Short mmCIF file of C-alpha atoms in Angstrom, two decimals:
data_model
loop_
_atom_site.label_atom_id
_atom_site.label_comp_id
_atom_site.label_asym_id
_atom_site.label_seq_id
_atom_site.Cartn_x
_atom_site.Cartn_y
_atom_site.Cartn_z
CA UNK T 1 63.47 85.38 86.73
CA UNK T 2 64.49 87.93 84.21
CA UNK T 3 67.97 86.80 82.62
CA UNK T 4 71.01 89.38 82.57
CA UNK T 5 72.75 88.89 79.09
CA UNK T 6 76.62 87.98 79.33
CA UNK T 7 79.64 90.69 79.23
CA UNK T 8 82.36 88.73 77.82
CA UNK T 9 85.87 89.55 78.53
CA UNK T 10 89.25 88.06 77.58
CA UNK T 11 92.46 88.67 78.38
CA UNK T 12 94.51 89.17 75.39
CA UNK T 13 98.39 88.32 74.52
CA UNK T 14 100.71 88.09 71.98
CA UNK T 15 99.57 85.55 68.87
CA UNK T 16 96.31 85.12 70.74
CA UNK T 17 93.05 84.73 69.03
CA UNK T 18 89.88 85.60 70.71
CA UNK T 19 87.94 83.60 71.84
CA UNK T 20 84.84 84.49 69.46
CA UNK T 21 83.18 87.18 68.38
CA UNK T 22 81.44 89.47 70.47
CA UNK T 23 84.07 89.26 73.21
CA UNK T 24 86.07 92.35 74.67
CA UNK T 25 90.01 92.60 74.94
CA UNK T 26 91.59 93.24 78.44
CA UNK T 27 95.14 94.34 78.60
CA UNK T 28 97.48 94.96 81.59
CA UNK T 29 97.24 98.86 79.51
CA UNK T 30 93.86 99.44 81.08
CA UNK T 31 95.62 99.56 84.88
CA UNK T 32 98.60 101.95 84.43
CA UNK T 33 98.99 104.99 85.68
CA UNK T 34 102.93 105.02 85.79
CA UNK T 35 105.74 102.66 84.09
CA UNK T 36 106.71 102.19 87.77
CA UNK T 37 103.76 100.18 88.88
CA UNK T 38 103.61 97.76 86.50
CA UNK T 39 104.28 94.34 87.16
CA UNK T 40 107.47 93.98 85.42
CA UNK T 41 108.75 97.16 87.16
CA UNK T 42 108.13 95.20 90.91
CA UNK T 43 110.77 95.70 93.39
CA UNK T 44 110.97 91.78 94.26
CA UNK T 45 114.49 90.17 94.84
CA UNK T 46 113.47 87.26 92.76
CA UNK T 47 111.38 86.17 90.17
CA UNK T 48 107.65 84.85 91.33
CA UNK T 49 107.01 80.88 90.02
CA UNK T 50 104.14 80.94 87.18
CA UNK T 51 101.32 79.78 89.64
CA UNK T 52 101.73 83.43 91.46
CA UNK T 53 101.98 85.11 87.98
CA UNK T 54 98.81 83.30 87.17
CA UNK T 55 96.94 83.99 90.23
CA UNK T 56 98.05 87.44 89.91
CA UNK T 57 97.27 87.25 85.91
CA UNK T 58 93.94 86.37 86.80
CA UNK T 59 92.72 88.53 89.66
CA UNK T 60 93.92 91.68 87.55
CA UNK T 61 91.71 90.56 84.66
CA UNK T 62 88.90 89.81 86.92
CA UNK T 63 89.45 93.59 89.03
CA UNK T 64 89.04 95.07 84.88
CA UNK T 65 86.50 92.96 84.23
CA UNK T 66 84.42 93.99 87.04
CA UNK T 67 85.20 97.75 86.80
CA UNK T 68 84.57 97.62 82.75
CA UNK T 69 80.59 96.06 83.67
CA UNK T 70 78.14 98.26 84.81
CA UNK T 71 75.68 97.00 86.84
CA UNK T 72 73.34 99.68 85.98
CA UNK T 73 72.78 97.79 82.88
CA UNK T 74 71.52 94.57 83.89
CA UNK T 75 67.61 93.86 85.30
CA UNK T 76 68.47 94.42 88.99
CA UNK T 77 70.85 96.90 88.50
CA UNK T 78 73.31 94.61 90.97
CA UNK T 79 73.70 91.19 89.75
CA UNK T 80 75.66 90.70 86.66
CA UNK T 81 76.70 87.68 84.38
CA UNK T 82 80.44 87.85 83.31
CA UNK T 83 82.21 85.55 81.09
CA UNK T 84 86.12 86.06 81.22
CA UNK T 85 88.98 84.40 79.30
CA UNK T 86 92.32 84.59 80.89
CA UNK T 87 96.01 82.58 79.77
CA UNK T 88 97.30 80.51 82.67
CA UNK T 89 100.73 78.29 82.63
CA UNK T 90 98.88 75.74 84.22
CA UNK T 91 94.87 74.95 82.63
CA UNK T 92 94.08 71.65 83.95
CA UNK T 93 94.97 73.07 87.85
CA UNK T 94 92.80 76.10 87.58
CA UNK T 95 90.27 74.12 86.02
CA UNK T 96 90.45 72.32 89.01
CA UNK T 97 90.47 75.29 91.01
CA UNK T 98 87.36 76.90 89.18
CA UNK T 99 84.80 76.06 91.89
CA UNK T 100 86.60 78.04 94.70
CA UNK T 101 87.35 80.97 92.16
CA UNK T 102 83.70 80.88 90.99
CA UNK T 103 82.46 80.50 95.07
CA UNK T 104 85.26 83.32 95.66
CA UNK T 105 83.89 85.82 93.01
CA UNK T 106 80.39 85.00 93.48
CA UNK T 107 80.79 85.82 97.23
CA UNK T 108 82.69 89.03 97.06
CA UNK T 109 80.59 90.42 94.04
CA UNK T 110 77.01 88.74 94.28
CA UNK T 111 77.51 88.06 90.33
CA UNK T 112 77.53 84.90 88.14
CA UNK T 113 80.95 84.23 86.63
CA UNK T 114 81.77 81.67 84.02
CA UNK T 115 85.32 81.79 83.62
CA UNK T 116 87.77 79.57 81.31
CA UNK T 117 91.50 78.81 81.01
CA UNK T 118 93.60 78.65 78.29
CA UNK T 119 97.30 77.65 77.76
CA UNK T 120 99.57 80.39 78.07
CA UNK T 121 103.37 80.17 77.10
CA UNK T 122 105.70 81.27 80.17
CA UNK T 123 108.81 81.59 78.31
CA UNK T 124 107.13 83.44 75.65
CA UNK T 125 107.39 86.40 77.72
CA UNK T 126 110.69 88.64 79.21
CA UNK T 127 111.10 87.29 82.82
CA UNK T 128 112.48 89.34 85.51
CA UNK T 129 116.00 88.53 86.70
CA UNK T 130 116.64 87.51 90.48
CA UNK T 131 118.67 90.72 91.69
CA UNK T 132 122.35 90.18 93.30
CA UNK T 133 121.52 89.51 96.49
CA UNK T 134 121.16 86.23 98.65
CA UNK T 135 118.05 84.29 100.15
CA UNK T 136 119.11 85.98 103.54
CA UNK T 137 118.10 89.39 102.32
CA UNK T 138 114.41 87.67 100.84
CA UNK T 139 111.55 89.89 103.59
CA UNK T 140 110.54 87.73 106.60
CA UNK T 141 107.11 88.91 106.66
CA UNK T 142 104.34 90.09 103.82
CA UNK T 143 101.62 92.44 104.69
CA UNK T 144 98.96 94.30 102.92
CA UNK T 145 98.94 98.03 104.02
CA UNK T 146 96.29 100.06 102.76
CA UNK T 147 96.44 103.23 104.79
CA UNK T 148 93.96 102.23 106.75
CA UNK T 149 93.82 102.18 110.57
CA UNK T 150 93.67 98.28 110.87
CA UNK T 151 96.80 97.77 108.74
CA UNK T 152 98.53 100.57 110.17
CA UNK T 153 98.14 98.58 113.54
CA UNK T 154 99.16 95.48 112.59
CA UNK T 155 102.18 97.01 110.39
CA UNK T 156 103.49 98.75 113.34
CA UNK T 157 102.95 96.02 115.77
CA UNK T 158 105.24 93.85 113.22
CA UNK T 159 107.71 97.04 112.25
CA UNK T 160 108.71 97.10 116.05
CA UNK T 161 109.93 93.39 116.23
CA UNK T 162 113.54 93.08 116.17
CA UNK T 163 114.85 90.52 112.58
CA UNK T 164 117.23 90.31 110.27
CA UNK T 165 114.53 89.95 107.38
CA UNK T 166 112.62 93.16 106.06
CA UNK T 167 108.98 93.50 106.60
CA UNK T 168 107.80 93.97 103.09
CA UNK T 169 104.53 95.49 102.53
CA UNK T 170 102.07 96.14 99.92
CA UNK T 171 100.31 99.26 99.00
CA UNK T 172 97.78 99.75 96.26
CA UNK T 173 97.57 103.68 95.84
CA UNK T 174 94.53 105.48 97.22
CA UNK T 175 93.46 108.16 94.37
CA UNK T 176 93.23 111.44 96.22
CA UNK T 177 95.02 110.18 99.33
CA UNK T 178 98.57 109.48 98.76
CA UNK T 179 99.68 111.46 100.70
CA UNK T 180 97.26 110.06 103.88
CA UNK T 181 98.89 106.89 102.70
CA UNK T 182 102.74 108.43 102.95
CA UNK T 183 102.20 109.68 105.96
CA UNK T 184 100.87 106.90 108.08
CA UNK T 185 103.91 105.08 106.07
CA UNK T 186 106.22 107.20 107.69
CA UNK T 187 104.71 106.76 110.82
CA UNK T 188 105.49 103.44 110.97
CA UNK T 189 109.00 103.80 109.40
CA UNK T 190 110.18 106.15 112.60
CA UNK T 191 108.85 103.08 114.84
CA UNK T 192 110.55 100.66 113.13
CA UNK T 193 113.34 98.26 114.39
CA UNK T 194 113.84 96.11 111.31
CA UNK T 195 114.29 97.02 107.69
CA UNK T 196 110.67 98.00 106.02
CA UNK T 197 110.28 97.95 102.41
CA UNK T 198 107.51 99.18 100.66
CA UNK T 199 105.55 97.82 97.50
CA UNK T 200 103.38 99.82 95.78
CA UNK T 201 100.77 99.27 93.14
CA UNK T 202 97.91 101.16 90.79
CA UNK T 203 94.35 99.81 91.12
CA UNK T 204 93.34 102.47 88.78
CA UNK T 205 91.64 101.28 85.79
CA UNK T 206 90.70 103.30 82.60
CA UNK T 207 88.17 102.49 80.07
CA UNK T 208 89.07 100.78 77.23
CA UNK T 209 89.91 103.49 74.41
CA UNK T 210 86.38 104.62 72.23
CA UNK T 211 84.61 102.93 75.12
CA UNK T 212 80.91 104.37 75.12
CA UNK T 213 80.24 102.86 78.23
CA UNK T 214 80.70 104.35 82.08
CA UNK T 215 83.05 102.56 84.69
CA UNK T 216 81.42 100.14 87.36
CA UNK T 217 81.99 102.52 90.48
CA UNK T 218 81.53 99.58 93.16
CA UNK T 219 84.65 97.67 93.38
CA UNK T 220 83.94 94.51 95.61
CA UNK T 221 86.93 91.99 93.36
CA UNK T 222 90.02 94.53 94.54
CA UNK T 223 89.98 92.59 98.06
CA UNK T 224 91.49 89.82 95.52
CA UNK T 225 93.62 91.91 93.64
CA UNK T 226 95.05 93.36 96.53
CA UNK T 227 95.61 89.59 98.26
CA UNK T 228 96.99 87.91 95.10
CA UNK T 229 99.57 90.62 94.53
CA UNK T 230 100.65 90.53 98.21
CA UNK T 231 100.69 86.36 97.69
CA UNK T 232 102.60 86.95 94.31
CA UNK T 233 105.23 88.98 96.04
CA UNK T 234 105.63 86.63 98.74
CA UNK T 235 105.73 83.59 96.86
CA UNK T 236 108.63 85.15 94.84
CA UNK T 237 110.67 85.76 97.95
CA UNK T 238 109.67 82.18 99.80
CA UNK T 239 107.68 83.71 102.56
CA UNK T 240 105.23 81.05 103.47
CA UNK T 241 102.60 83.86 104.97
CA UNK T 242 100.42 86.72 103.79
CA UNK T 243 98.84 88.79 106.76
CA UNK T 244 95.66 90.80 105.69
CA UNK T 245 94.84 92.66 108.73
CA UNK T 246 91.02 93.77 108.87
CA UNK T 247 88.87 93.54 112.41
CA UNK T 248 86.59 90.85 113.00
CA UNK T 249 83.65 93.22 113.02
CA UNK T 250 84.58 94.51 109.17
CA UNK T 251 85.92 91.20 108.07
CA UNK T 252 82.56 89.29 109.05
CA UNK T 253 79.89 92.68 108.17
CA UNK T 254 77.11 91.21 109.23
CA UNK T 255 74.22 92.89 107.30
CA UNK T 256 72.37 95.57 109.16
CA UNK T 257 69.41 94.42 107.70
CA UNK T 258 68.10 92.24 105.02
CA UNK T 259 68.43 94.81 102.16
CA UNK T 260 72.65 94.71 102.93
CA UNK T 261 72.64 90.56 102.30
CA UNK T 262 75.51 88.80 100.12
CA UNK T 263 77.71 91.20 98.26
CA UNK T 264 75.85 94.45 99.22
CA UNK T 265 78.20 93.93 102.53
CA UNK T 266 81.65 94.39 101.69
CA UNK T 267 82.89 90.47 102.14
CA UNK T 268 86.98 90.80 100.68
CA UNK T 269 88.60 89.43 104.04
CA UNK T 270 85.64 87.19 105.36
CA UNK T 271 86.05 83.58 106.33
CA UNK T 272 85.13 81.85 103.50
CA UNK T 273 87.02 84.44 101.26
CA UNK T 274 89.87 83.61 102.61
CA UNK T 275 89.18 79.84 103.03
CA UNK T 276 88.40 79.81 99.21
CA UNK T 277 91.03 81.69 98.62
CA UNK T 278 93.75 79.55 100.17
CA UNK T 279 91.83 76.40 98.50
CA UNK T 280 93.16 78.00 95.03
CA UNK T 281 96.78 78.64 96.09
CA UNK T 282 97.09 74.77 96.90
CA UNK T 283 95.25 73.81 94.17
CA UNK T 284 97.09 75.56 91.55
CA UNK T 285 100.97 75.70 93.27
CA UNK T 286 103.61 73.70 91.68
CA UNK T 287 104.30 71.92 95.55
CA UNK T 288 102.92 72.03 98.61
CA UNK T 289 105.96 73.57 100.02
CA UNK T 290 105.35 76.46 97.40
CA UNK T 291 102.04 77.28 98.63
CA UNK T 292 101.31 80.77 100.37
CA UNK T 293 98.54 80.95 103.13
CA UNK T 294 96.75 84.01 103.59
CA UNK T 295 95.41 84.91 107.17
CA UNK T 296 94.02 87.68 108.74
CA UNK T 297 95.90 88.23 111.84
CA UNK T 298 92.71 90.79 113.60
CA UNK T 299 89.78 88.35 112.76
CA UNK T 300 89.18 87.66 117.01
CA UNK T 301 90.00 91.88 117.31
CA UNK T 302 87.28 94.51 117.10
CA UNK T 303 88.13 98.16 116.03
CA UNK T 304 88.24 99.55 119.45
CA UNK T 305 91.02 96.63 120.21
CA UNK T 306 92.77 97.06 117.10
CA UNK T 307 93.19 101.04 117.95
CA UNK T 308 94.60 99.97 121.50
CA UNK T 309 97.05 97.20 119.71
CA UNK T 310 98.16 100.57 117.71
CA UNK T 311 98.30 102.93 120.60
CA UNK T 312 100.55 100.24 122.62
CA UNK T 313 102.76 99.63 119.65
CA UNK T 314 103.66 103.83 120.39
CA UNK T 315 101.65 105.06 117.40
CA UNK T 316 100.38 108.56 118.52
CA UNK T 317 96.67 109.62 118.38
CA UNK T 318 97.15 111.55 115.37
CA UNK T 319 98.74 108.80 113.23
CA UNK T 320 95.35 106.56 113.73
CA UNK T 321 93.26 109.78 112.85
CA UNK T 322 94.89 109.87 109.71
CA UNK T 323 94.30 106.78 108.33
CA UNK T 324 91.64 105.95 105.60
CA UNK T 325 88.54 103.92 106.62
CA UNK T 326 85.66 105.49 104.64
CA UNK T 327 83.39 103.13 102.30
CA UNK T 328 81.46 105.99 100.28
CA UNK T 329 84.43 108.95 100.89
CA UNK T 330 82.80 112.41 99.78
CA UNK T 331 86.26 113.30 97.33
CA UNK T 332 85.09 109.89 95.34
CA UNK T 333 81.19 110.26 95.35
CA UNK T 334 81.40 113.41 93.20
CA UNK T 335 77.17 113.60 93.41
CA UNK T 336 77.14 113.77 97.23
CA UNK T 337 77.57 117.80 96.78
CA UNK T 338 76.03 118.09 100.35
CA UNK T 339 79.20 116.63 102.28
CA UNK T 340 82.24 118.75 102.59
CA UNK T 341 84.77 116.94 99.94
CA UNK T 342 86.99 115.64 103.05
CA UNK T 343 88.79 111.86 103.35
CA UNK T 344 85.83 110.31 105.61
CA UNK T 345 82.16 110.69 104.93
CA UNK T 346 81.39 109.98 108.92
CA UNK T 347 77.85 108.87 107.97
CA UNK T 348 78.95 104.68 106.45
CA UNK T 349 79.10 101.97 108.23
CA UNK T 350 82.48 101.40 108.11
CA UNK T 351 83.62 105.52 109.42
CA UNK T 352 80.42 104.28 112.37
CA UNK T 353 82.54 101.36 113.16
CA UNK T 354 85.65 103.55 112.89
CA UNK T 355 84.38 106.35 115.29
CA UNK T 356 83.31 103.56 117.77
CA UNK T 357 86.88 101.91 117.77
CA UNK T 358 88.43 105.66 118.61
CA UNK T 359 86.17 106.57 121.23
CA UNK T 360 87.28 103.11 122.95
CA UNK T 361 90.95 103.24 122.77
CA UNK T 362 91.22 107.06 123.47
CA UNK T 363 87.76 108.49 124.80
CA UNK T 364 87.59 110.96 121.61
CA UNK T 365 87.74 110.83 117.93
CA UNK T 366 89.21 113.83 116.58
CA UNK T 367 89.07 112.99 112.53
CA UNK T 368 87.40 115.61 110.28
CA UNK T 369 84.58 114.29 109.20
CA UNK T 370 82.31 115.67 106.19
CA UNK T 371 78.82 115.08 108.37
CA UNK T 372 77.63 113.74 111.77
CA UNK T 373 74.90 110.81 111.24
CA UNK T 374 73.04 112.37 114.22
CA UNK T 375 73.10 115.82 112.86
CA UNK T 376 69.62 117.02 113.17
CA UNK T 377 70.23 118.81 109.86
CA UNK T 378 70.96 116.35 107.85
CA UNK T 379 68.54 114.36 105.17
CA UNK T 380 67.39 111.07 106.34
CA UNK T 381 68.75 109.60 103.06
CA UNK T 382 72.41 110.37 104.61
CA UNK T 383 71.37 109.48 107.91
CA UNK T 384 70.40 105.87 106.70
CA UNK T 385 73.88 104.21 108.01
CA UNK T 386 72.87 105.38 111.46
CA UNK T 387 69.55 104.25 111.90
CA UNK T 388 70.28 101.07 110.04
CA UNK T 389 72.65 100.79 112.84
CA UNK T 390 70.16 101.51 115.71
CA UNK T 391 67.60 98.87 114.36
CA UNK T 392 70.52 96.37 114.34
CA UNK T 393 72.17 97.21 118.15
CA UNK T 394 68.05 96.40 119.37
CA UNK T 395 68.20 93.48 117.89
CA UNK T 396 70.09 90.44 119.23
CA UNK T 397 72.31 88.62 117.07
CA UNK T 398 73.16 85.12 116.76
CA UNK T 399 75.34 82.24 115.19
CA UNK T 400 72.67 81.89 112.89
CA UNK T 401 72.79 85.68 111.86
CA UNK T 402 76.26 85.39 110.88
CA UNK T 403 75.64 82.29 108.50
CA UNK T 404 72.36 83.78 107.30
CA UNK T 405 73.96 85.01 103.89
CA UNK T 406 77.87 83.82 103.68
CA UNK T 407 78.67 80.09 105.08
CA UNK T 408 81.26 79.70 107.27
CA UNK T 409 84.54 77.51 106.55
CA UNK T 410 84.88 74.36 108.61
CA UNK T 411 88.07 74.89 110.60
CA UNK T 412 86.16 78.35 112.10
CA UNK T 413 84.63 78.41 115.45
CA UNK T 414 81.20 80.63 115.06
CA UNK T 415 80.88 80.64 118.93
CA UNK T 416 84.18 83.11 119.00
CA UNK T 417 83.21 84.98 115.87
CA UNK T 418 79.50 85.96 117.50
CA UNK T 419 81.83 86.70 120.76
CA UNK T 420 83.79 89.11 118.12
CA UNK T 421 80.59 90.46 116.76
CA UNK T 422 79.23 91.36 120.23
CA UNK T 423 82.11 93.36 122.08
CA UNK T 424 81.84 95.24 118.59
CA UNK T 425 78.43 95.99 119.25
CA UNK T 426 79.22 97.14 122.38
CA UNK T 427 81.48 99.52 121.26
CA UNK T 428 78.89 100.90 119.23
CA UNK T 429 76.58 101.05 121.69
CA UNK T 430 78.69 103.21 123.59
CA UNK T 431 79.36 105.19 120.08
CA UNK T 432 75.50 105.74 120.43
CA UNK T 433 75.05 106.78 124.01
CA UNK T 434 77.63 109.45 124.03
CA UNK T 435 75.97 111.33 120.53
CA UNK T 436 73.45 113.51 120.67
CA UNK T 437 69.94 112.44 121.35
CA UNK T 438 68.56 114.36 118.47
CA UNK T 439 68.61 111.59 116.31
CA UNK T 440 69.40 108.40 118.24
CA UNK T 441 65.32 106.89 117.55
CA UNK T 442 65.16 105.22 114.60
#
């Protein structure tokens, strides 16, 4: 097998050496689009401890590492070997904690990752104060929101509960959609019955100044940038859960066929993400009573029942129409000239699975898209989603399908994910019956 040479990375501060020659500086300057989003600038009512700063220390160096390695550069054009330095508070507990990072990263990015720990000096750095206000006034409840349909759901499902303590959740800006993002904010906001706060962060990462190389455009390590920031704000304010709410039909993405296997499915919110993810957070946190679970509240909920959970909560049609569920949107893939430049491409898997969920909640899907996969016009290239798709829905899928390429944690039931799996199917089935029979043959 043909070996990909190593990128090497480190993660530099103050009075740091690197770690040899050859390796390549990461700073918290490659992320910033604004003052206002940077870490220091957080609107938390307390200080995080330094196991969330770390976690959050080293997800951010592993989200620049990945976008600052092209993959186009090694044999396969995919896999990738990355070597990564990055200061923690506490070594000898990530070292620990290295096998479920390295089973974490190689997971969610199909690429071999060596990474090390060295001592880093808390109170060497300017620490946040607690602002005035009491533990009562600490959020109740943490939640990622993306802009996407499946957190709007579970964001106004939780918005609409009567408490004293804020719902607090996270955003990570959407370049070219903030104001999709705004509005399905608001949304929510004119639902709400509690306090909502709103936290919001840059995922935008620049290349390193006289760079000659190009960005890595796939981004499969954000799904733990997004879930260690969310886990770093609610470790600050002692809130003992993190809710990432994705569908059990995206979270699992079974491969349509062998060519999708490991990391060429999108795997940020599957099972043994999250179970290796959680592994870390009691591994590295100062007491048990510290640690921060992370769960995905949809994982037994397929798209067409998450859209339902958000029509019921008294989100109208519209709001759901506007959120953001493309994979390959045509405003990002600036070389897809033949798609209108709208939010949703229509033709990937996840906008399939996103039309499906529509059509079941509300008998119509009304979002702009920039194609139709059945369009008779349309390449086959485009088209490849869709009859991916077909194959797949003839084909009948079992347990042993869904452990074919990711394992399954031990505390999961399989028998409930496949039932998961299935009703999505059917939902796409019924996707497929009602489009046009131009191109429904694969």
């Amino acid at each position: 097998m043909t070996e990909t040479p190593a990128f090497h990375f480190w993660l530099s501060h103050p009075g740091a050496p690197a770690p040899g020659p050859g390796w390549q500086p990461l700073s918290d300057a490659l992320y910033w689009e604004s003052p206002a989003r940077a870490p220091d600038r957080r609107h938390l009512l307390a200080p995080a401890p330094d196991w969330a700063d770390d976690l959050q220390r080293v997800a951010r160096a592993v989200f620049a590492a990945d976008r600052c390695t092209s993959r186009e550069e090694t044999f396969d054009r995919w896999t990738r070997h990355i070597r990564l330095s990055v200061p923690v508070t506490a070594p000898d507990a990530w070292t620990r904690a290295l096998p479920h990072l390295t089973a974490l990263l190689t997971t969610v990015t199909g690429d071999r990752w060596e990474v090390e720990f060295r001592p880093y000096d808390a109170n060497a750095r300017p620490r946040s104060r607690p602002l005035p206000f009491g533990p009562e006034e600490y959020a109740g409840e943490v939640a990622l929101f993306s802009g996407g349909l499946d957190s709007l759901g579970w964001a106004a499902q939780r918005a609409t509960v009567r408490s004293p303590r804020a719902l607090l959740l996270v955003t990570f800006e959407e370049r070219n959609f903030e104001s999709l993002q705004d509005y399905v904010f608001e949304a929510v906001s004119r639902r709400r019955e509690r306090d909502l706060r709103r936290l919001e962060q840059s995922q935008t990462v620049r290349k390193p100044k006289d760079a000659t190389f190009a960005l890595e455009r796939s981004t499969r390590s954000r799904g733990l940038l997004y879930a260690a920031t969310a886990v770093h704000a609610a470790a600050a304010e002692h809130v003992p859960l993190v809710h990432i709410p994705e569908n059990g039909q995206l979270a699992l993405n079974p491969p349509l066929s062998a060519a999708r296997w490991g990391a060429c499915s999108t795997r940020s919110v599957h099972p043994w993400t999250l179970h290796h993810l959680n592994r870390i957070i009691e591994t590295i946190a100062d007491r048990p009573e510290q640690a921060v679970r992370v769960v995905n509240p949809f994982a037994a909920l397929t798209k067409g029942q998450v859209c339902e959970a958000a029509r019921d909560a008294g989100l109208p049609q519209e709001a759901l129409e506007a959120t953001l569920s493309c994979g390959t949107s045509p405003v990002r893939q600036h070389g897809r000239s033949r798609l209108r430049r709208l939010p949703h491409c229509g033709l990937c898997f996840p906008c399939l699975v996103r039309r499906s969920g529509l059509l079941h909640a509300y008998g119509e899907d009304r979002t702009p898209y920039a194609a139709d996969p059945w369009d008779p016009s349309l390449d086959a290239d485009l088209a490849e989603h869709w009859l991916a798709l077909r194959r797949w829905l003839d084909t009948p899928c079992t347990v042993l399908d869904l452990v074919a390429d990711v394992p399954l944690p031990p505390e999961v039931r399989p028998a409930e994910l496949l039932a998961v799996v299935e009703s999505g199917r059917e939902e796409l089935r019924a996707l497929v019956a009602q489009a046009p029979a131009v191109r429904r043959s694969a």
